């Protein structure tokens, strides 16, 4: 597991390379397709990286009155995100966080909470804290929209996951600190109604797309 300091250092150095993670694309498209973003008014993204998803949403999907807030631990990512969202000065902001996934965002103010390929690098304890924060920040009926590495579904993807886990065990930074996990295992059933839970394989790398409505 990467410490907060390690994660910040890694992603500061990784920067724009994050946008070349080709295996993420199919899951991101699925998330955009099923997240009902055309009706969103206020989006929060945790671990926004370079702002790639935010920029796609703001340019192509979101209504003109929808506001976006991104949060990331890496100053480099925050700068890249701000640069990408410069066209939307009144609708988008990106904030740097310190590590613990506690958000300086008003309770019940958002209708979408997004996080892609971030939970898989947090500790189990931080995943629980983050999901509680998502629950707090979302208004009733708001959507939790998550994607991340998961367990393999086919023989090939199971093999890829086996190798991935082996590398992670030796040195987590070689795989960006990410390890495959099942997000639904962390959801409290009295808080969330699952609308979509799908495993999507791309280049034999399995990703879980999870969309849940706050009860
Ligand atoms: C694998 S990248 C994913 C970036 C982006 N969501 C995407 O899908 O392209 C993980 C991102 O999470 C950020 N991150 C890692 N640990 C974090 C933490 N504790 N708090 C906030 N951001 C974090 C990293 O800086 C990085 O931008």
Short mmCIF file of C-alpha atoms and ligand atoms in Angstrom, two decimals:
data_model
loop_
_atom_site.label_atom_id
_atom_site.label_comp_id
_atom_site.label_asym_id
_atom_site.label_seq_id
_atom_site.Cartn_x
_atom_site.Cartn_y
_atom_site.Cartn_z
CA UNK A 1 0.00 0.00 0.00
CA UNK A 2 1.38 3.44 -0.90
CA UNK A 3 1.43 6.01 1.90
CA UNK A 4 -0.18 9.38 1.10
CA UNK A 5 3.31 10.79 0.61
CA UNK A 6 4.28 7.95 -1.76
CA UNK A 7 1.03 8.33 -3.73
CA UNK A 8 1.59 12.07 -4.09
CA UNK A 9 5.18 11.55 -5.20
CA UNK A 10 4.24 8.82 -7.68
CA UNK A 11 1.40 10.78 -9.30
CA UNK A 12 3.40 14.00 -9.35
CA UNK A 13 5.96 12.15 -11.45
CA UNK A 14 3.35 10.24 -13.48
CA UNK A 15 1.41 13.37 -14.53
CA UNK A 16 0.09 13.27 -18.08
CA UNK A 17 1.05 9.61 -18.51
CA UNK A 18 -2.15 8.88 -16.59
CA UNK A 19 -4.13 9.73 -19.74
CA UNK A 20 -2.43 6.86 -21.57
CA UNK A 21 -3.95 4.13 -19.36
CA UNK A 22 -5.66 2.57 -22.41
CA UNK A 23 -7.42 -0.21 -20.45
CA UNK A 24 -9.53 2.35 -18.54
CA UNK A 25 -11.34 3.76 -21.57
CA UNK A 26 -14.13 1.14 -21.96
CA UNK A 27 -15.08 1.39 -18.27
CA UNK A 28 -15.06 5.21 -18.41
CA UNK A 29 -17.35 5.16 -21.45
CA UNK A 30 -19.70 2.79 -19.59
CA UNK A 31 -19.70 5.10 -16.57
CA UNK A 32 -20.46 8.16 -18.72
CA UNK A 33 -23.23 6.26 -20.53
CA UNK A 34 -24.99 5.06 -17.38
CA UNK A 35 -24.32 7.89 -14.91
CA UNK A 36 -27.27 9.99 -16.16
CA UNK A 37 -24.94 12.99 -16.34
CA UNK A 38 -27.22 14.97 -18.65
CA UNK A 39 -29.34 15.70 -15.56
CA UNK A 40 -26.46 16.46 -13.17
CA UNK A 41 -26.22 19.85 -11.47
CA UNK A 42 -23.29 19.50 -9.09
CA UNK A 43 -20.50 16.95 -9.45
CA UNK A 44 -17.70 16.05 -7.04
CA UNK A 45 -14.78 13.94 -8.24
CA UNK A 46 -12.27 12.37 -5.86
CA UNK A 47 -8.80 11.70 -7.33
CA UNK A 48 -9.53 13.67 -10.51
CA UNK A 49 -6.05 13.15 -11.98
CA UNK A 50 -5.39 15.32 -15.05
CA UNK A 51 -9.06 16.29 -15.33
CA UNK A 52 -9.60 14.02 -18.31
CA UNK A 53 -13.05 12.77 -17.30
CA UNK A 54 -14.11 16.22 -16.05
CA UNK A 55 -13.16 17.81 -19.33
CA UNK A 56 -15.06 15.18 -21.34
CA UNK A 57 -18.13 15.63 -19.17
CA UNK A 58 -18.03 19.43 -19.24
CA UNK A 59 -17.37 19.61 -22.99
CA UNK A 60 -19.79 16.96 -24.20
CA UNK A 61 -22.29 15.74 -21.62
CA UNK A 62 -23.17 18.05 -18.74
CA UNK A 63 -25.85 20.71 -18.89
CA UNK A 64 -24.51 24.28 -19.03
CA UNK A 65 -25.57 24.96 -15.43
CA UNK A 66 -23.75 21.98 -13.93
CA UNK A 67 -20.87 22.72 -11.53
CA UNK A 68 -17.78 20.52 -11.08
CA UNK A 69 -15.35 20.18 -8.13
CA UNK A 70 -12.32 17.92 -8.42
CA UNK A 71 -10.02 16.91 -5.57
CA UNK A 72 -6.58 15.32 -5.83
CA UNK A 73 -3.60 14.74 -3.57
CA UNK A 74 -1.02 15.50 -6.26
CA UNK A 75 -0.17 19.17 -6.94
CA UNK A 76 0.95 18.20 -10.46
CA UNK A 77 -2.43 16.57 -11.16
CA UNK A 78 -4.26 19.56 -9.69
CA UNK A 79 -2.32 21.91 -12.02
CA UNK A 80 -2.99 19.68 -15.07
CA UNK A 81 -6.67 19.51 -14.15
CA UNK A 82 -6.92 23.29 -13.71
CA UNK A 83 -5.23 23.78 -17.08
CA UNK A 84 -7.66 21.38 -18.78
CA UNK A 85 -10.68 23.06 -17.21
CA UNK A 86 -9.50 26.63 -17.86
CA UNK A 87 -12.33 27.05 -20.37
CA UNK A 88 -14.85 26.71 -17.53
CA UNK A 89 -13.74 29.29 -14.91
CA UNK A 90 -17.24 29.74 -13.49
CA UNK A 91 -18.23 26.07 -13.50
CA UNK A 92 -15.20 24.08 -12.44
CA UNK A 93 -12.60 24.08 -9.71
CA UNK A 94 -9.90 21.70 -8.63
CA UNK A 95 -8.60 21.48 -5.07
CA UNK A 96 -5.56 19.82 -3.56
CA UNK A 97 -6.23 17.45 -0.67
CA UNK A 98 -3.85 16.33 2.05
CA UNK A 99 -4.41 12.56 1.98
CA UNK A 100 -7.21 11.42 4.23
CA UNK A 101 -10.36 11.26 2.11
CA UNK A 102 -12.28 13.84 4.14
CA UNK A 103 -13.74 16.47 1.85
CA UNK A 104 -14.22 20.15 2.53
CA UNK A 105 -17.57 20.05 0.74
CA UNK A 106 -21.02 20.89 2.11
CA UNK A 107 -23.24 17.96 3.10
CA UNK A 108 -25.97 17.01 0.62
CA UNK A 109 -24.73 19.50 -1.95
CA UNK A 110 -23.85 17.19 -4.87
CA UNK A 111 -25.91 14.93 -7.11
CA UNK A 112 -22.97 12.95 -8.56
CA UNK A 113 -19.90 11.64 -6.73
CA UNK A 114 -17.32 10.21 -9.11
CA UNK A 115 -14.07 8.39 -8.51
CA UNK A 116 -12.25 6.35 -11.14
CA UNK A 117 -9.21 4.14 -10.48
CA UNK A 118 -8.62 5.67 -7.05
CA UNK A 119 -10.34 3.40 -4.51
CA UNK A 120 -8.08 0.59 -5.67
CA UNK A 121 -5.07 2.41 -4.25
CA UNK A 122 -6.65 3.38 -0.91
CA UNK A 123 -6.50 1.28 2.26
CA UNK A 124 -9.70 -0.56 3.24
CA UNK A 125 -10.15 1.94 6.07
CA UNK A 126 -9.86 4.92 3.69
CA UNK A 127 -12.30 3.33 1.23
CA UNK A 128 -14.85 3.16 4.05
CA UNK A 129 -14.14 6.79 5.03
CA UNK A 130 -14.45 7.90 1.41
CA UNK A 131 -17.75 6.08 0.87
CA UNK A 132 -19.11 7.66 4.05
CA UNK A 133 -17.99 11.04 2.70
CA UNK A 134 -19.70 10.31 -0.62
CA UNK A 135 -22.86 9.48 1.31
CA UNK A 136 -22.60 12.70 3.31
CA UNK A 137 -21.87 14.95 0.31
CA UNK A 138 -24.57 13.50 -1.96
CA UNK A 139 -28.17 14.62 -1.71
CA UNK A 140 -30.80 11.87 -1.41
CA UNK A 141 -31.19 10.23 -4.82
CA UNK A 142 -27.67 11.33 -5.84
CA UNK A 143 -25.49 8.92 -7.81
CA UNK A 144 -22.24 7.34 -6.69
CA UNK A 145 -20.28 6.61 -9.88
CA UNK A 146 -17.16 4.49 -9.43
CA UNK A 147 -14.75 2.54 -11.63
CA UNK A 148 -11.62 0.65 -10.75
CA UNK A 149 -9.54 -2.45 -11.15
CA UNK A 150 -11.28 -5.62 -10.12
CA UNK A 151 -11.03 -9.41 -10.08
CA UNK A 152 -10.74 -11.24 -13.39
CA UNK A 153 -13.87 -12.75 -14.94
CA UNK A 154 -12.29 -14.70 -17.84
CA UNK A 155 -9.30 -17.05 -17.80
CA UNK A 156 -7.07 -14.44 -19.45
CA UNK A 157 -8.07 -11.61 -17.11
CA UNK A 158 -7.64 -13.89 -14.08
CA UNK A 159 -4.09 -14.52 -15.24
CA UNK A 160 -3.48 -10.79 -15.73
CA UNK A 161 -4.81 -10.13 -12.20
CA UNK A 162 -2.58 -12.86 -10.78
CA UNK A 163 0.49 -11.26 -12.34
CA UNK A 164 -0.69 -7.78 -11.30
CA UNK A 165 -1.11 -8.90 -7.69
CA UNK A 166 2.35 -10.50 -7.76
CA UNK A 167 3.91 -7.23 -8.93
CA UNK A 168 1.89 -5.27 -6.35
CA UNK A 169 3.14 -7.54 -3.58
CA UNK A 170 6.77 -6.97 -4.62
CA UNK A 171 6.51 -3.20 -5.15
CA UNK A 172 3.10 -1.41 -5.24
CA UNK A 173 4.53 1.63 -7.05
CA UNK A 174 5.24 -0.53 -10.14
CA UNK A 175 1.46 -0.67 -10.69
CA UNK A 176 0.68 2.87 -9.47
CA UNK A 177 -0.22 1.55 -6.01
CA UNK A 178 -3.39 -0.04 -7.44
CA UNK A 179 -4.63 -3.55 -6.69
CA UNK A 180 -7.78 -5.27 -8.00
CA UNK A 181 -10.75 -5.15 -5.62
CA UNK A 182 -14.54 -5.56 -5.54
CA UNK A 183 -16.05 -2.17 -4.73
CA UNK A 184 -19.49 -3.51 -3.86
CA UNK A 185 -17.90 -5.35 -0.93
CA UNK A 186 -17.46 -1.96 0.74
CA UNK A 187 -20.97 -0.56 0.17
CA UNK A 188 -23.37 -0.38 3.11
CA UNK A 189 -26.60 -1.87 1.82
CA UNK A 190 -28.79 0.45 3.90
CA UNK A 191 -27.10 3.51 2.28
CA UNK A 192 -26.97 2.60 -1.40
CA UNK A 193 -29.26 1.12 -4.01
CA UNK A 194 -27.06 -0.47 -6.69
CA UNK A 195 -28.17 0.48 -10.20
CA UNK A 196 -25.27 -1.02 -12.11
CA UNK A 197 -22.39 -3.30 -11.21
CA UNK A 198 -20.55 -4.49 -14.27
CA UNK A 199 -17.16 -6.01 -14.97
CA UNK A 200 -15.66 -4.75 -18.21
CA UNK A 201 -12.51 -6.28 -19.66
CA UNK A 202 -10.26 -4.24 -21.86
CA UNK A 203 -6.93 -5.62 -23.10
CA UNK A 204 -7.61 -8.44 -20.59
CA UNK A 205 -7.58 -5.96 -17.67
CA UNK A 206 -10.87 -6.20 -15.71
CA UNK A 207 -12.54 -3.05 -14.37
CA UNK A 208 -15.62 -2.79 -12.19
CA UNK A 209 -18.12 -0.05 -12.98
CA UNK A 210 -20.46 0.66 -10.11
CA UNK A 211 -23.34 3.11 -10.09
CA UNK A 212 -25.42 3.34 -6.93
CA UNK A 213 -28.16 5.73 -5.82
CA UNK A 214 -28.07 7.19 -2.33
CA UNK A 215 -31.06 5.85 -0.44
C1 LIG B 1 -4.78 6.00 -11.05
S1 LIG B 1 -4.96 7.74 -10.92
C2 LIG B 1 -6.61 7.98 -11.57
C3 LIG B 1 -6.85 9.39 -12.03
C4 LIG B 1 -8.18 9.63 -12.70
N1 LIG B 1 -9.28 9.44 -11.77
C5 LIG B 1 -8.33 8.73 -13.89
O1 LIG B 1 -9.19 7.83 -13.89
O2 LIG B 1 -7.59 8.95 -14.87
C6 LIG B 1 -5.19 7.98 -9.18
C7 LIG B 1 -5.37 9.44 -8.82
O3 LIG B 1 -5.75 9.50 -7.44
C8 LIG B 1 -4.95 10.49 -6.79
N2 LIG B 1 -4.86 10.06 -5.37
C9 LIG B 1 -4.18 9.04 -4.86
N3 LIG B 1 -4.35 8.95 -3.52
C10 LIG B 1 -5.17 9.99 -3.19
C11 LIG B 1 -5.71 10.47 -1.96
N4 LIG B 1 -5.47 9.87 -0.80
N5 LIG B 1 -6.50 11.57 -2.00
C12 LIG B 1 -6.77 12.20 -3.19
N6 LIG B 1 -6.28 11.79 -4.36
C13 LIG B 1 -5.50 10.70 -4.38
C14 LIG B 1 -3.64 10.48 -7.54
O4 LIG B 1 -2.91 11.67 -7.37
C15 LIG B 1 -4.11 10.26 -8.97
O5 LIG B 1 -4.41 11.48 -9.61
#
